[in-house]
Amino acid sequence: MILVIDVGNTNIVLGIYEDKKLLEFWRIGTEIHKTSDEYGMMINQLFSFSNYKLSCISQVVISSVVPTAMYTLEHMARKYFKSEPLVIGPGVKTGINIKYDNPKEVGADRIVNAVAAYELYGGPLVIVDFGTATTYCAVSKNGEYLGGAISPGIQISMDALFQKTAKLPKVELVKPETMICKNTVSSMQAGIIFGYVGQVDYIVERMKKELGDENTKVVATGGLAKLIATESKTISIVNGLLTLEGLRIIYERNRE
Ligand SMILES: Nc1ncnc2c1ncn2[C@@H]1O[C@H](COP(=O)(O)OP(=O)(O)O)[C@@H](O)[C@H]1O
Ligand SMILES: CC(C)(COP(=O)(O)O)[C@@H](O)C(=O)NCCC(=O)O
Ligand SMILES: [K+]
């Protein structure tokens, strides 16, 4: 069994795979001040709650866009899993050709998503990851990572409205009934959520045009994917576990 760990700016998602089967997964908050022992103990508790032993794990695989948390987790893997972790980065075989100006600059999560989506659905593809930031990634028919776009995440956008104004409250991300709203809370919800749907559909349409293929598949993932996917005209597939799948696939490609 392997333990895959996806470190985002808001959450760390952990999953246990036995071959291709995801047996269990958990989501914990990303805290850059947590120590390797604190993460080790937390993971130990999650494991024992689900009746797994740390010693069942033969390899830990980590993808991170938060460098400080990554070093802590690498140390945690060595100490608690006696495993030299496979960390997604330069030198790791992903099977994907990265066409960014500087391939080292692309967030590891974006590459891992691209690997999974291409393997599962084939290209050409647009992948939209609704995390702390929202990332859009284009993958060609032949599986090249072409690049994409990055925009402020949905929660970040909502937080900014609250933090930068005197009278706007902190509001839950829930879809309102109508577009024309008659109170502050639903006006904010409508502006953020429906505005976001418009952003997604516009960016995806433009990417499809640049890809030059009307049959481009559009896959959404990330904590807030469902909220937008139900309203969006362009998103056809939602797979909340895309990053974990990608980590499993990359592990297999580096096993030989
Ligand atoms: N299961 C969930 N249900 C609803 N919202 C979620 C869930 N998981 C994460 N979120 C929200 O999604 C956003 C971050 O998504 P996530 O994909 O975890 O980000 P990151 O990969 O950047 O850590 C946050 O606003 C968080 O509150
Ligand atoms: C864009 C991101 C912040 C998204 O991170 P997330 O929202 O998943 O936490 C991350 O992929 C990142 O730091 N990327 C590096 C810059 C780039 O991909 O070009
Ligand atoms: K992510």
PDB file of C-alpha atoms in Angstrom, residues 1 21 30 34 37 52 57 61 82 105 108 112 116 118 123 128 134 146 161 205 208 235 243-244 251:
ATOM      1  CA  MET A   1       0.000   0.000   0.000  1.00  0.00           C
ATOM      2  CA  LYS A  21      -7.816   1.207  -5.528  1.00  0.00           C
ATOM      3  CA  THR A  30      -2.310  23.063   5.798  1.00  0.00           C
ATOM      4  CA  LYS A  34       3.076  22.268  12.380  1.00  0.00           C
ATOM      5  CA  ASP A  37       5.936  15.034  14.771  1.00  0.00           C
ATOM      6  CA  TYR A  52      -4.711   0.908   9.156  1.00  0.00           C
ATOM      7  CA  ILE A  57       2.775   1.730   3.779  1.00  0.00           C
ATOM      8  CA  VAL A  61       4.396  10.072  -2.522  1.00  0.00           C
ATOM      9  CA  LYS A  82      10.648   4.609   7.189  1.00  0.00           C
ATOM     10  CA  GLU A 105       7.963  27.021 -12.303  1.00  0.00           C
ATOM     11  CA  ALA A 108       3.380  20.362  -8.945  1.00  0.00           C
ATOM     12  CA  VAL A 112      -0.145  15.850 -11.297  1.00  0.00           C
ATOM     13  CA  ALA A 116      -4.288  11.968 -14.152  1.00  0.00           C
ATOM     14  CA  TYR A 118      -4.812  12.689 -19.611  1.00  0.00           C
ATOM     15  CA  GLY A 123      -6.581  14.855 -24.721  1.00  0.00           C
ATOM     16  CA  VAL A 128      -9.876  23.611 -13.836  1.00  0.00           C
ATOM     17  CA  THR A 134      -8.142  28.641  -9.421  1.00  0.00           C
ATOM     18  CA  LEU A 146       0.753  23.571 -22.720  1.00  0.00           C
ATOM     19  CA  LEU A 161     -14.874  41.599  -0.239  1.00  0.00           C
ATOM     20  CA  GLU A 205     -14.042  28.805 -24.275  1.00  0.00           C
ATOM     21  CA  LYS A 208     -10.736  25.648 -26.470  1.00  0.00           C
ATOM     22  CA  ILE A 235     -17.371  21.777 -17.419  1.00  0.00           C
ATOM     23  CA  THR A 243      -4.656  14.845  -7.772  1.00  0.00           C
ATOM     24  CA  LEU A 244      -4.589  11.643  -5.708  1.00  0.00           C
ATOM     25  CA  TYR A 251       4.318   6.402  -8.467  1.00  0.00           C
TER      26      TYR A 251
END
